[in-house]
Coordinates of C-alpha atoms in Angstrom, one line a residue:
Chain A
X1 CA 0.0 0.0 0.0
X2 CA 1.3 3.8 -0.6
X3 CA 0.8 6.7 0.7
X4 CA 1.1 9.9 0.5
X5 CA 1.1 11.8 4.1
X6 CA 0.7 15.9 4.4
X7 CA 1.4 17.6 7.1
X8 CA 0.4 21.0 5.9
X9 CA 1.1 24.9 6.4
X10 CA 1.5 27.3 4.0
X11 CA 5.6 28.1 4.9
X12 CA 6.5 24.8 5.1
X13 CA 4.2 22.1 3.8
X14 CA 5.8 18.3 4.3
X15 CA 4.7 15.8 2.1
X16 CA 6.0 12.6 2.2
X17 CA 5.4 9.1 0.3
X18 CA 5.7 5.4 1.6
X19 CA 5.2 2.3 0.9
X20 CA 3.7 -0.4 3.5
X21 CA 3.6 -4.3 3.3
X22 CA 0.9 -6.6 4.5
X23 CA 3.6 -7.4 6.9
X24 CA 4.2 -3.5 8.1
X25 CA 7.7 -2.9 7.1
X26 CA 7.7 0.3 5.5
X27 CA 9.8 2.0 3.1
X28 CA 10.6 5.5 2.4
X29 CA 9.3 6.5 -1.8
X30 CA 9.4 10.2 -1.3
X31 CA 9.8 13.3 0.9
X32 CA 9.9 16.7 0.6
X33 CA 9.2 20.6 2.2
X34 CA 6.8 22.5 -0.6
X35 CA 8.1 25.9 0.6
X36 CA 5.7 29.5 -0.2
X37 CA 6.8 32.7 1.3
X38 CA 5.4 34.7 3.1
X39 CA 5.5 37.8 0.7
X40 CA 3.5 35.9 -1.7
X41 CA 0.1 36.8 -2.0
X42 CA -2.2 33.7 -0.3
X43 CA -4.0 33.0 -3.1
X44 CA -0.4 32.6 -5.1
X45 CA 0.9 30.3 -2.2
X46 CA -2.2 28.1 -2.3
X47 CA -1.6 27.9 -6.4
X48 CA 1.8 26.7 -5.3
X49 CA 1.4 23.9 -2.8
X50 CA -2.1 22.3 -4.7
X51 CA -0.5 22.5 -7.6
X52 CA 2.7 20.6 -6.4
X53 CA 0.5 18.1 -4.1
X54 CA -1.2 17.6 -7.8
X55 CA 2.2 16.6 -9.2
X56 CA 3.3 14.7 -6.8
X57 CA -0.2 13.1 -6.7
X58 CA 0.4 12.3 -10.4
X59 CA 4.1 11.2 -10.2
X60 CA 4.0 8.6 -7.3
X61 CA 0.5 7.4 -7.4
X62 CA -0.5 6.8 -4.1
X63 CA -3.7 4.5 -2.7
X64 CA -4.2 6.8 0.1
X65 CA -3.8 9.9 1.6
X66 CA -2.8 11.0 5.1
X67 CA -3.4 14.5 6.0
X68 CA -3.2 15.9 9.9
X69 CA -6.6 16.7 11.4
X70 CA -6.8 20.2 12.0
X71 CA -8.8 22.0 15.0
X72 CA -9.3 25.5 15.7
X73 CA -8.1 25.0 19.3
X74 CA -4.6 24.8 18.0
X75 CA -2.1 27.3 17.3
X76 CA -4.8 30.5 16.2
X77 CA -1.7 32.5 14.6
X78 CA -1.2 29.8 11.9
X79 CA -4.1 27.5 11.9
X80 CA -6.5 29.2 9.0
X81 CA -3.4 29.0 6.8
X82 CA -3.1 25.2 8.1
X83 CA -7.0 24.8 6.9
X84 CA -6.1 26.5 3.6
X85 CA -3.3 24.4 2.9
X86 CA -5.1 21.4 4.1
X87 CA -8.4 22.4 1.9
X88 CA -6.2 22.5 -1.5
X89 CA -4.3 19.1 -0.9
X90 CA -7.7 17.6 -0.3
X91 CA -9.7 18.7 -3.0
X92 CA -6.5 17.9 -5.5
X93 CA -6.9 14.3 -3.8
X94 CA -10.7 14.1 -4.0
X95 CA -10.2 14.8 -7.6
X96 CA -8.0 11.7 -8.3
X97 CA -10.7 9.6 -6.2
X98 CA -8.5 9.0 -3.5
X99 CA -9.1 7.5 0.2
X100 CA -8.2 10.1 2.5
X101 CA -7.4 9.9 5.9
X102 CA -7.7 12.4 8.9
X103 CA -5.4 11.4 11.7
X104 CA -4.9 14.0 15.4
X105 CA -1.3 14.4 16.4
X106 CA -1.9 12.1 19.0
X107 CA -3.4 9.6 17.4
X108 CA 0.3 9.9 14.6
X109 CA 2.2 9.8 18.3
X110 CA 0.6 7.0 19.5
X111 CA 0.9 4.6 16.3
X112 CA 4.3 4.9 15.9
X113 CA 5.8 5.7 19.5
X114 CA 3.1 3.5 21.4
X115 CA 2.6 6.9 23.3
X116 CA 0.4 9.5 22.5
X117 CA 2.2 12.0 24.3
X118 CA 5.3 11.5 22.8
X119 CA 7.6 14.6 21.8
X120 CA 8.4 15.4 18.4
X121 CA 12.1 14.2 19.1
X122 CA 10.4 10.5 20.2
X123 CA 8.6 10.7 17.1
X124 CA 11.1 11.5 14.5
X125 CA 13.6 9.0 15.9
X126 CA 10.6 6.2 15.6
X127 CA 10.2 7.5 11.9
X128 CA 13.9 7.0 10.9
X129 CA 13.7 3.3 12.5
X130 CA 10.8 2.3 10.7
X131 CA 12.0 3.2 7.9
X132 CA 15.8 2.2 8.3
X133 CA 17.0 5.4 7.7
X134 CA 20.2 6.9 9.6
X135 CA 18.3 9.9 10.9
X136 CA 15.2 11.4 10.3
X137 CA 14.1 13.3 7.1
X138 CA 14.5 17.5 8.3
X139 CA 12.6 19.6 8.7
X140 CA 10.2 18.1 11.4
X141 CA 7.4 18.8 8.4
X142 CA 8.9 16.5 6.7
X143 CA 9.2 13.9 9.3
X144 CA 5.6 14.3 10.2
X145 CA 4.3 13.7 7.0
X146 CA 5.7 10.4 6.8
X147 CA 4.4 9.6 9.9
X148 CA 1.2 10.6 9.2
X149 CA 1.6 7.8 5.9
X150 CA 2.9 5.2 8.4
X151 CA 0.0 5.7 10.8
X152 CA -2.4 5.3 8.1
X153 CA -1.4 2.3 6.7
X154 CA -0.8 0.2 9.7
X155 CA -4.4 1.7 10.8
X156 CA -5.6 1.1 7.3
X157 CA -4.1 -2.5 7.5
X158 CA -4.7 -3.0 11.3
X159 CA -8.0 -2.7 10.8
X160 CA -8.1 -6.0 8.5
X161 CA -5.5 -8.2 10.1
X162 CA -5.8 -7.1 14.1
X163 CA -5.8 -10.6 15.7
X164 CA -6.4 -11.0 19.9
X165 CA -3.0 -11.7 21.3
X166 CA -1.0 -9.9 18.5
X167 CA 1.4 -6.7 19.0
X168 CA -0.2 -3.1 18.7
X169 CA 1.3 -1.5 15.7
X170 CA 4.0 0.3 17.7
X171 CA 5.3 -2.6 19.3
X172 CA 5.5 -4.4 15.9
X173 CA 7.6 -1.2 15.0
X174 CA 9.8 -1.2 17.6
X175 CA 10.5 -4.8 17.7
X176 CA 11.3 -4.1 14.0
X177 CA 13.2 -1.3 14.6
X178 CA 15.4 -3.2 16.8
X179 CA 16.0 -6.3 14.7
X180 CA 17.0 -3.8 12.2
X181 CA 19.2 -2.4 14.2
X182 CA 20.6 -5.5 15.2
X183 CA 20.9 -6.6 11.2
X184 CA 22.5 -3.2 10.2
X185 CA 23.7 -0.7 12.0
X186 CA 24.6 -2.6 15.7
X187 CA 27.4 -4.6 13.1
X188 CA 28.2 -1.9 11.3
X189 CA 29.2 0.3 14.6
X190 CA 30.9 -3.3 16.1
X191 CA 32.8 -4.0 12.6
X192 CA 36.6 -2.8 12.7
Chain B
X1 CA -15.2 45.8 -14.0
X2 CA -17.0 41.8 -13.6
X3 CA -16.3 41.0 -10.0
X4 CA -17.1 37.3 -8.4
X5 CA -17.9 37.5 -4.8
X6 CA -17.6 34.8 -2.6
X7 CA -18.7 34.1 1.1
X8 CA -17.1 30.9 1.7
X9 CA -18.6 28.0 4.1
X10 CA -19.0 24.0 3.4
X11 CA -22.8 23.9 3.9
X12 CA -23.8 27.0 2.4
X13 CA -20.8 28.5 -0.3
X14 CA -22.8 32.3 -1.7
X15 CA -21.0 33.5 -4.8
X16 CA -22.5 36.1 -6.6
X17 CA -21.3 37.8 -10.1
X18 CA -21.6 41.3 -10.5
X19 CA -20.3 44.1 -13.4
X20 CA -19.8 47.6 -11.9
X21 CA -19.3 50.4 -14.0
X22 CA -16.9 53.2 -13.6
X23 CA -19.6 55.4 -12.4
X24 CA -20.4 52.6 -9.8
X25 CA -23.6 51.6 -11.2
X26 CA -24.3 47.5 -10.5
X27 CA -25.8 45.0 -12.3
X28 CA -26.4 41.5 -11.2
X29 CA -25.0 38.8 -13.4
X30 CA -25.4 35.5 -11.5
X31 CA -26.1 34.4 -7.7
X32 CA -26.3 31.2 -6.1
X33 CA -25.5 29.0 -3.2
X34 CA -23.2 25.9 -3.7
X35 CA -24.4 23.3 -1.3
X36 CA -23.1 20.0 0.3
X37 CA -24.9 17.9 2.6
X38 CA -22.8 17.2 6.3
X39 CA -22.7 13.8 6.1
X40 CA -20.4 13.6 2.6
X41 CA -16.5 13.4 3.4
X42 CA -14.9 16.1 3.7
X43 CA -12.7 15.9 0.4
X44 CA -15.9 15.3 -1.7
X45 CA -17.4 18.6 -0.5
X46 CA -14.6 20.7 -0.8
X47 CA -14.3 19.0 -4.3
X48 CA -18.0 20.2 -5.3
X49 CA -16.7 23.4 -3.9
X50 CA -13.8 23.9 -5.9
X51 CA -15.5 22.8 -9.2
X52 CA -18.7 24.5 -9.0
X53 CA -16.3 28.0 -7.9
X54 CA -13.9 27.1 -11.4
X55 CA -17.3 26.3 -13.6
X56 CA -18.6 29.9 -12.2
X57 CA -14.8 31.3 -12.9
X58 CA -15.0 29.6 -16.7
X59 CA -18.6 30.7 -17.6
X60 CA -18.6 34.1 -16.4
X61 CA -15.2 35.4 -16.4
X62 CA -14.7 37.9 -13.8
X63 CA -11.7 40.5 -13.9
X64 CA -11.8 40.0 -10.3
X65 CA -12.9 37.8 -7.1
X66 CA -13.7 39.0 -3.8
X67 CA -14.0 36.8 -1.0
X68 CA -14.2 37.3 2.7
X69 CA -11.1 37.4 5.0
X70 CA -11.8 34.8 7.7
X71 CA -10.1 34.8 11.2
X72 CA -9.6 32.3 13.2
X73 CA -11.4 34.4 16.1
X74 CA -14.6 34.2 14.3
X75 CA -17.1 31.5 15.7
X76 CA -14.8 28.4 16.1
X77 CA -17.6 25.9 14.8
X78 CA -17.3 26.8 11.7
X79 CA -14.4 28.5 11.1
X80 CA -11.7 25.3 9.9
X81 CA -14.6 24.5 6.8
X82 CA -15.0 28.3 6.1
X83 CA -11.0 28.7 5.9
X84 CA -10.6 25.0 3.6
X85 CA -13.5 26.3 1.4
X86 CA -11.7 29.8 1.2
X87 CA -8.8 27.5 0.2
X88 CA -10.3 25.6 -2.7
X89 CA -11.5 28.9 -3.8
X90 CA -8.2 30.8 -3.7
X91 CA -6.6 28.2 -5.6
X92 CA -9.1 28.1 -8.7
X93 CA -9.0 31.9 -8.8
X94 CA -5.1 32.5 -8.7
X95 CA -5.2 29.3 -11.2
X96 CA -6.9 31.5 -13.5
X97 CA -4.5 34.8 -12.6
X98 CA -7.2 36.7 -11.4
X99 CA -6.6 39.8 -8.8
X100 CA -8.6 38.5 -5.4
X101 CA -9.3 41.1 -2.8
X102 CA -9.7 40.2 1.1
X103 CA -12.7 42.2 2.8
X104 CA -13.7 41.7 6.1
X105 CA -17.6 41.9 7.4
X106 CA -17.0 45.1 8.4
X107 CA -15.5 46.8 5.7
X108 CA -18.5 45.4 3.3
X109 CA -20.9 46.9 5.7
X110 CA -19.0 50.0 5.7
X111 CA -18.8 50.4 2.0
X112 CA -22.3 49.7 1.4
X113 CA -24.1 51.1 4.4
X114 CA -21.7 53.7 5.4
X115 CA -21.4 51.7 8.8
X116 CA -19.0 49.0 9.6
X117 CA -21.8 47.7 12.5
X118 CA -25.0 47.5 10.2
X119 CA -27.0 44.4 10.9
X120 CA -27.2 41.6 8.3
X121 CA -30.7 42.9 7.2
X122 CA -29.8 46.5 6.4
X123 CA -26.9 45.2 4.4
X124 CA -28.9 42.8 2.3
X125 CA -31.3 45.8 1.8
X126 CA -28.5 48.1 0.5
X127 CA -27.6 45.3 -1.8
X128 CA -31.3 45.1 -3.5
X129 CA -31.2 48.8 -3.9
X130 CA -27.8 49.0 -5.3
X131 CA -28.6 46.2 -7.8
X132 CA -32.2 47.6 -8.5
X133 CA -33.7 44.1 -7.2
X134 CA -37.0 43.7 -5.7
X135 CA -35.5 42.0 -2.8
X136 CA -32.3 41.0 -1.4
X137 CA -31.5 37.6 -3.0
X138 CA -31.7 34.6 0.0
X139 CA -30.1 33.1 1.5
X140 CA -27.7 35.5 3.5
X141 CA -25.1 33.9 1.8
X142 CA -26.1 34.6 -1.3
X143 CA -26.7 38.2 -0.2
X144 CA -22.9 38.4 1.2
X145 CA -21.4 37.5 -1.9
X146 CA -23.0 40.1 -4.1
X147 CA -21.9 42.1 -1.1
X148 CA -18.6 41.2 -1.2
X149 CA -18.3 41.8 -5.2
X150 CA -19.8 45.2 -5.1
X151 CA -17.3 46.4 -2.2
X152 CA -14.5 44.9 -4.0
X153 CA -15.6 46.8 -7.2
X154 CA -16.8 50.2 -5.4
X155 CA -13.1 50.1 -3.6
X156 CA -10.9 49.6 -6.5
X157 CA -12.8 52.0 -8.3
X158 CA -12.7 54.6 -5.8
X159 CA -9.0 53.8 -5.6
X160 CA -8.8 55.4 -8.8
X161 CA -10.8 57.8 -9.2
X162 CA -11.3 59.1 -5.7
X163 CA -11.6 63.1 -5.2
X164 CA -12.2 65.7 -2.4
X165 CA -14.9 66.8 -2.2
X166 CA -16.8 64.0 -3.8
X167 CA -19.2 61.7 -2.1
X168 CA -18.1 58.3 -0.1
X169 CA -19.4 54.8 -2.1
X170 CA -21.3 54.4 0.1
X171 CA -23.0 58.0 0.3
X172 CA -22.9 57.5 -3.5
X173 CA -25.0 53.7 -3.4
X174 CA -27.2 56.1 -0.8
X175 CA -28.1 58.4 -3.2
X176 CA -28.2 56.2 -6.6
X177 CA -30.8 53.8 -4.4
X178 CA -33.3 57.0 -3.6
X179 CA -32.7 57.8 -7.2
X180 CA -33.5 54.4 -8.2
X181 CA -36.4 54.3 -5.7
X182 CA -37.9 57.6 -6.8
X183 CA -37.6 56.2 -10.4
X184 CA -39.5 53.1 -10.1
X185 CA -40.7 51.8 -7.1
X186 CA -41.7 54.6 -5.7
X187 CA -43.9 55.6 -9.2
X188 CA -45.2 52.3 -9.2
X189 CA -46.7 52.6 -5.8
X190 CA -48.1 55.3 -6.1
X191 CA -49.4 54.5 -9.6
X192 CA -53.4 54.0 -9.6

C-alpha cells in the first residue's frame, strides 16, 4: 500500500510518500518541504502547494492519503493557513478519487511511538527506525508527514489483520526497529 | 469591471457575479449557493466546492474575485470549513491569474451602508437597492457574496478615481438607491 502523508502549512508544507507491506515494514518512496513565502500573495501560495501536491499526486500514485486533522483549538496565529493548505491538498486528492485519511497528532504519536504523548524528538527517531533510515528526514514537516503515511497504513491494514494476542502496531515497529538495528547498523558500529 | 464575490462555508458557499461600472452603477449577473450535505466526506465537499467555484470562474469570467477574509477568532464551529473552502476557492482563482481582494464583514458593511456595524438585514437591503432588485437575494449567503463583489468593485474603483470633495461609495449607493427608488418603485406605488 502507498501513501502519501501531508502535514500541511502554508511556509512549510511536508509531504512525504511510503510504501507499506501486509507485513508493516515500511519503506521511504518520497519526501519533501513545498516551501511559499510569506511575501506571496495567499492566493499565489495556495496555487503553489495544490498544484505541487497535484504533481506529486500524479508522479507517485498513491492508494491513500494521510493529511493531519486540524482544530481550531490549536495554534490560532497559523491554523487558517493550516485549513487553507489542508483544503487544496484535499480537493487535488478528491479529484483523483483518493481515500483520504484524517489522523490527530496524537493519534500519529501513538501509532508509531506507542505513546500519545510522545515529543516530536520520540517521534522522529521512531520515523527513521521504521523506515531504516540513519536519521530522520529534516525539517520536522517533513518527518511528520511520513508519519502521518505510516499511521495510516498500519491503521488502514490493522483494521483488516488485528488478531487477539497480537502486537499493537507500535510494538510491531519497535521490535522491528530493533532487529534492524541489530541486522544493520549494531554490526556496522561493532565492525573494525 | 466583472467582480465574483464569494462568502465561503461547506454547507452554504454564496457566490455572486456582478459588473460595476466606472460610475459605480451594479448590475447583477449571477447568484447562487453551492451546497453540500454534512454527512459527505470532507474531500468530496470541498471537491463540489472547488468545481462548482472554477465552472462559475469559466462561464462568467470575472476580472476580479472578492471573497471574505476569515479569522480564526470568528465563531470556532465553523471557522476550519470556512477557511478549507476559502482555500479551494483561492486556488481556482489564482489558477486563473485573477486579482482577489480580502474584505472583512466590516468593511462590506462599511462600504455599502456607510457603517462598519450594520446588521445583516440592512446590508442585504442596501444590496437590493444598489442592484435595483426587488429584494435582497436569500439566503444571506447569497446576499454576502453580491456584497462582497460590489465592495470589492466600489473600492478599487474609488482607488482610482477618488476626489475631495466627492461623495463616499457608500454616500454615493445612498443616493443612486433613492434615485433608483424615486424612479421606479416609488412611481409604481403610487401608480393607480
Amino acid at each position: 500500500m502507498r501513501v502519501l502523508g501531508i502535514d500541511p502549512g502554508l511556509t512549510r508544507c511536508g509531504v512525504g510518500v511510503v510504501d507499506v507491506t501486509p507485513d508493516r515494514r515500511a519503506t521511504l518512496v518520497f519526501v519533501d518541504v513545498i516551501r511559499t513565502g510569506a511575501g506571496e500573495a495567499l492566493e499565489k501560495r495556495l496555487l503553489t502547494i495544490g498544484n505541487q501536491i497535484a504533481s506529486m499526486l500524479d508522479e507517485w500514485h498513491p492508494d491513500a492519503v494521510a493529511i493531519e486533522r486540524v482544530f481550531a483549538q490549536q495554534n490560532l496565529r497559523t491554523v487558517m493557513g493550516v485549513a487553507q493548505a489542508s483544503g487544496v491538498a484535499l480537493h487535488a486528492s478528491a479529484a483523483r478519487g483518493l481515500d483520504v485519511g484524517f489522523h490527530t497528532p496524537t493519534e500519529v504519536k501513538a501509532a508509531l511511538t506507542g505513546y500519545g504523548g510522545a515529543e516530536k524528538k520520540q517521534l522522529a527517531t521512531m520515523v527513521a527506525k521504521v523506515l531504516r533510515l540513519a536519521e530522520a528526514p529534516k525539517p520536522a514537516d517533513a518527518s511528520d508527514a511520513l508519519a502521518l503515511a505510516i499511521c495510516h497504513a498500519w491503521k488502514r491494514g490493522a483494521s483488516v489483520a488485528t488478531d487477539r494476542g497480537t502486537l499493537t502496531p507500535a510494538q510491531q515497529a519497535w521490535h522491528a526497529a530493533e532487529r534492524s538495528a541489530a541486522r544493520s547498523g549494531a554490526h556496522r558500529r561493532l565492525a573494525p
